[in-house]
Amino acid sequence: MSANFSDDLAYVREVAESGASAPLLGGRFLVWWGLLVTAAYPGHYAILKGAGGLNADAIGMMWIGFIVIALAGHFALVFLFPSNKPGASSAGNRASANVWMASGFVLFSFFTGVMIKSFLDGAASPGFNWSIPLVLGVYGISQLVSGLMARSLGLIVAGWGGIAFVGITVIMMHTPELFLAAAVAAALIVLLPGIMMLREEPSTTV
């Protein structure tokens, strides 16, 4: 029995160390989404302010274009991702991949519901504005979990930052400046951490 207990302790230690020693490999995805979101929110703000004589219809067109470009780029990154990256099977990378996958499905479900609601009502649902604190909260949780598993202080700070921005953006709801705050949040909690992760990635093995 003592031998089994020792084996269990060794296994737990191995799992913990595997999550802490291997750098996370999702930096390219954070950079891609972070760049697009950081650019899209100021674009939304500019349209609301009447920049270029654009009206509210341009907002829908902009976000449709965003979805098409973002998903195309994401799947291209998945296809091109090196299969022999060291540390891909670490506990930290497995946990990060799973929490971001779950986060993606949460956002897909939410935006699908918002679009159906808008179609049924014949007008843009208020859910689009309320998506901002939801998105930032989901990003924050995902970064926090990833950071705790990999013992990355940068991701832990980004995670708590995303959670803090949930309250900030709720306070700013129904103001054009909400979208500027969202852009700042996306840059700080998604784009910058993604750049940090890319710099720490190990080179591809031969």
Short mmCIF file of C-alpha atoms in Angstrom, two decimals:
data_model
loop_
_atom_site.label_atom_id
_atom_site.label_comp_id
_atom_site.label_asym_id
_atom_site.label_seq_id
_atom_site.Cartn_x
_atom_site.Cartn_y
_atom_site.Cartn_z
CA MET A 1 0.00 0.00 0.00
CA SER A 2 2.85 2.34 0.80
CA ALA A 3 4.39 1.56 -2.58
CA ASN A 4 1.14 2.50 -4.31
CA PHE A 5 0.95 5.70 -2.30
CA SER A 6 4.50 6.59 -3.34
CA ASP A 7 3.63 5.90 -6.95
CA ASP A 8 0.60 8.16 -6.67
CA LEU A 9 2.69 10.96 -5.22
CA ALA A 10 5.26 10.55 -7.96
CA TYR A 11 2.53 10.69 -10.60
CA VAL A 12 0.98 13.84 -9.14
CA ARG A 13 4.40 15.47 -8.98
CA GLU A 14 5.12 14.51 -12.59
CA VAL A 15 1.83 16.01 -13.75
CA ALA A 16 2.42 19.22 -11.81
CA GLU A 17 5.96 19.59 -13.11
CA SER A 18 4.91 18.90 -16.69
CA GLY A 19 2.50 21.80 -16.51
CA ALA A 20 5.06 24.15 -15.04
CA SER A 21 8.14 23.35 -17.12
CA ALA A 22 6.77 23.50 -20.66
CA PRO A 23 5.98 26.90 -22.23
CA LEU A 24 2.45 27.34 -23.54
CA LEU A 25 2.11 27.10 -27.31
CA GLY A 26 -1.05 29.07 -28.07
CA GLY A 27 0.63 32.43 -28.51
CA ARG A 28 0.01 32.67 -32.25
CA PHE A 29 -3.73 32.23 -31.72
CA LEU A 30 -3.84 34.92 -29.03
CA VAL A 31 -1.90 37.31 -31.26
CA TRP A 32 -4.23 36.67 -34.20
CA TRP A 33 -7.46 37.14 -32.26
CA GLY A 34 -5.97 39.93 -30.16
CA LEU A 35 -4.97 41.93 -33.23
CA LEU A 36 -8.35 41.55 -34.88
CA VAL A 37 -10.41 42.35 -31.79
CA THR A 38 -8.17 45.28 -30.83
CA ALA A 39 -8.71 46.71 -34.32
CA ALA A 40 -12.43 45.90 -34.60
CA TYR A 41 -13.62 47.61 -31.44
CA PRO A 42 -12.20 51.05 -32.38
CA GLY A 43 -13.74 50.51 -35.83
CA HIS A 44 -17.12 49.98 -34.18
CA TYR A 45 -16.58 53.15 -32.12
CA ALA A 46 -15.63 55.16 -35.21
CA ILE A 47 -18.79 54.08 -37.05
CA LEU A 48 -20.92 55.02 -34.04
CA LYS A 49 -19.32 58.46 -34.17
CA GLY A 50 -20.17 58.81 -37.87
CA ALA A 51 -16.63 58.55 -39.20
CA GLY A 52 -16.51 58.62 -43.00
CA GLY A 53 -20.25 59.21 -43.18
CA LEU A 54 -20.93 55.57 -42.38
CA ASN A 55 -24.24 54.60 -40.79
CA ALA A 56 -25.18 51.80 -38.39
CA ASP A 57 -25.53 49.31 -41.25
CA ALA A 58 -21.76 49.42 -41.66
CA ILE A 59 -21.35 47.94 -38.17
CA GLY A 60 -23.03 44.70 -39.20
CA MET A 61 -20.95 44.49 -42.37
CA MET A 62 -17.76 45.11 -40.41
CA TRP A 63 -18.47 42.32 -37.93
CA ILE A 64 -19.46 39.87 -40.67
CA GLY A 65 -16.12 40.58 -42.31
CA PHE A 66 -14.44 40.16 -38.93
CA ILE A 67 -15.97 36.71 -38.45
CA VAL A 68 -14.98 35.52 -41.92
CA ILE A 69 -11.39 36.78 -41.63
CA ALA A 70 -10.94 35.66 -38.04
CA LEU A 71 -12.15 32.10 -38.60
CA ALA A 72 -10.23 31.71 -41.86
CA GLY A 73 -7.04 32.85 -40.17
CA HIS A 74 -7.66 30.68 -37.13
CA PHE A 75 -8.13 27.49 -39.14
CA ALA A 76 -5.09 28.37 -41.24
CA LEU A 77 -3.03 28.64 -38.04
CA VAL A 78 -4.38 25.28 -36.87
CA PHE A 79 -3.45 23.70 -40.21
CA LEU A 80 0.04 25.23 -40.22
CA PHE A 81 0.80 24.58 -36.55
CA PRO A 82 4.00 22.49 -36.28
CA SER A 83 3.22 18.95 -35.16
CA ASN A 84 6.62 18.52 -33.52
CA LYS A 85 6.60 21.45 -31.10
CA PRO A 86 8.27 20.39 -27.83
CA GLY A 87 5.97 20.40 -24.81
CA ALA A 88 2.72 20.15 -26.76
CA SER A 89 1.57 17.23 -24.59
CA SER A 90 2.38 18.88 -21.25
CA ALA A 91 -0.36 19.23 -18.65
CA GLY A 92 -0.27 23.00 -19.01
CA ASN A 93 -0.76 22.92 -22.75
CA ARG A 94 -3.50 20.31 -22.53
CA ALA A 95 -5.36 22.32 -19.90
CA SER A 96 -4.94 25.54 -21.87
CA ALA A 97 -6.19 23.94 -25.08
CA ASN A 98 -9.25 22.52 -23.34
CA VAL A 99 -10.22 25.69 -21.49
CA TRP A 100 -9.90 27.76 -24.67
CA MET A 101 -11.93 25.18 -26.60
CA ALA A 102 -14.69 25.40 -23.99
CA SER A 103 -14.48 29.18 -24.10
CA GLY A 104 -14.86 29.14 -27.86
CA PHE A 105 -18.01 27.05 -27.65
CA VAL A 106 -19.47 29.37 -24.99
CA LEU A 107 -18.95 32.39 -27.25
CA PHE A 108 -20.22 30.52 -30.32
CA SER A 109 -23.40 29.57 -28.46
CA PHE A 110 -23.91 33.12 -27.18
CA PHE A 111 -23.42 34.85 -30.53
CA THR A 112 -25.57 32.28 -32.32
CA GLY A 113 -28.38 33.06 -29.89
CA VAL A 114 -27.89 36.81 -30.29
CA MET A 115 -28.01 36.58 -34.08
CA ILE A 116 -31.14 34.43 -34.05
CA LYS A 117 -32.78 36.85 -31.60
CA SER A 118 -31.87 39.79 -33.84
CA PHE A 119 -33.32 38.01 -36.87
CA LEU A 120 -36.57 37.22 -35.06
CA ASP A 121 -36.94 40.79 -33.73
CA GLY A 122 -35.89 42.46 -36.96
CA ALA A 123 -33.38 44.63 -35.09
CA ALA A 124 -29.95 44.29 -33.51
CA SER A 125 -30.20 42.61 -30.13
CA PRO A 126 -28.82 44.41 -27.03
CA GLY A 127 -26.89 41.19 -26.56
CA PHE A 128 -24.22 42.51 -28.92
CA ASN A 129 -23.25 45.20 -26.43
CA TRP A 130 -23.51 42.82 -23.50
CA SER A 131 -21.21 40.44 -25.33
CA ILE A 132 -18.26 42.63 -24.38
CA PRO A 133 -18.18 41.85 -20.64
CA LEU A 134 -18.97 38.21 -21.45
CA VAL A 135 -16.09 37.97 -23.93
CA LEU A 136 -13.68 39.64 -21.53
CA GLY A 137 -14.79 37.39 -18.69
CA VAL A 138 -14.31 34.27 -20.81
CA TYR A 139 -10.89 35.51 -21.91
CA GLY A 140 -9.98 36.30 -18.31
CA ILE A 141 -10.93 32.86 -17.01
CA SER A 142 -9.07 31.14 -19.85
CA GLN A 143 -5.93 33.18 -19.29
CA LEU A 144 -6.09 32.66 -15.53
CA VAL A 145 -6.45 28.88 -15.80
CA SER A 146 -3.65 28.70 -18.39
CA GLY A 147 -1.42 30.90 -16.28
CA LEU A 148 -1.98 28.93 -13.09
CA MET A 149 -1.27 25.63 -14.82
CA ALA A 150 1.90 26.93 -16.47
CA ARG A 151 2.89 29.12 -13.51
CA SER A 152 3.03 32.12 -15.81
CA LEU A 153 2.75 35.38 -13.89
CA GLY A 154 2.01 37.30 -17.09
CA LEU A 155 -1.01 35.15 -17.93
CA ILE A 156 -2.23 35.19 -14.34
CA VAL A 157 -2.16 39.00 -14.35
CA ALA A 158 -3.88 39.04 -17.76
CA GLY A 159 -6.56 36.71 -16.41
CA TRP A 160 -7.34 38.88 -13.42
CA GLY A 161 -7.22 41.92 -15.70
CA GLY A 162 -9.88 40.41 -17.95
CA ILE A 163 -12.07 39.67 -14.94
CA ALA A 164 -11.65 43.27 -13.70
CA PHE A 165 -12.62 44.64 -17.11
CA VAL A 166 -15.95 42.81 -16.87
CA GLY A 167 -17.10 45.25 -14.20
CA ILE A 168 -15.53 48.24 -15.94
CA THR A 169 -17.32 47.56 -19.22
CA VAL A 170 -20.64 46.93 -17.47
CA ILE A 171 -20.34 50.39 -15.92
CA MET A 172 -19.67 51.85 -19.38
CA MET A 173 -22.57 50.00 -21.04
CA HIS A 174 -24.59 51.99 -23.62
CA THR A 175 -21.79 54.52 -24.20
CA PRO A 176 -19.63 54.66 -27.36
CA GLU A 177 -16.54 54.64 -25.15
CA LEU A 178 -17.42 51.08 -24.16
CA PHE A 179 -15.78 49.91 -27.38
CA LEU A 180 -12.59 51.84 -26.71
CA ALA A 181 -12.36 50.25 -23.27
CA ALA A 182 -12.91 46.85 -24.88
CA ALA A 183 -10.07 47.52 -27.34
CA VAL A 184 -7.70 48.42 -24.51
CA ALA A 185 -8.74 45.29 -22.63
CA ALA A 186 -8.22 43.06 -25.68
CA ALA A 187 -4.75 44.51 -26.24
CA LEU A 188 -3.73 44.01 -22.61
CA ILE A 189 -5.22 40.60 -21.88
CA VAL A 190 -5.00 38.86 -25.27
CA LEU A 191 -2.58 40.52 -27.69
CA LEU A 192 0.32 41.33 -25.34
CA PRO A 193 0.24 37.96 -23.55
CA GLY A 194 0.17 36.28 -26.97
CA ILE A 195 3.31 38.13 -28.02
CA MET A 196 4.98 37.12 -24.74
CA MET A 197 4.05 33.48 -25.30
CA LEU A 198 5.38 33.52 -28.87
CA ARG A 199 8.73 34.82 -27.65
CA GLU A 200 8.96 32.01 -25.09
CA GLU A 201 8.01 29.19 -27.46
CA PRO A 202 10.68 26.55 -28.01
CA SER A 203 11.92 26.09 -31.55
CA THR A 204 10.49 23.27 -33.61
CA THR A 205 12.35 19.99 -33.19
CA VAL A 206 14.00 18.44 -36.21
#
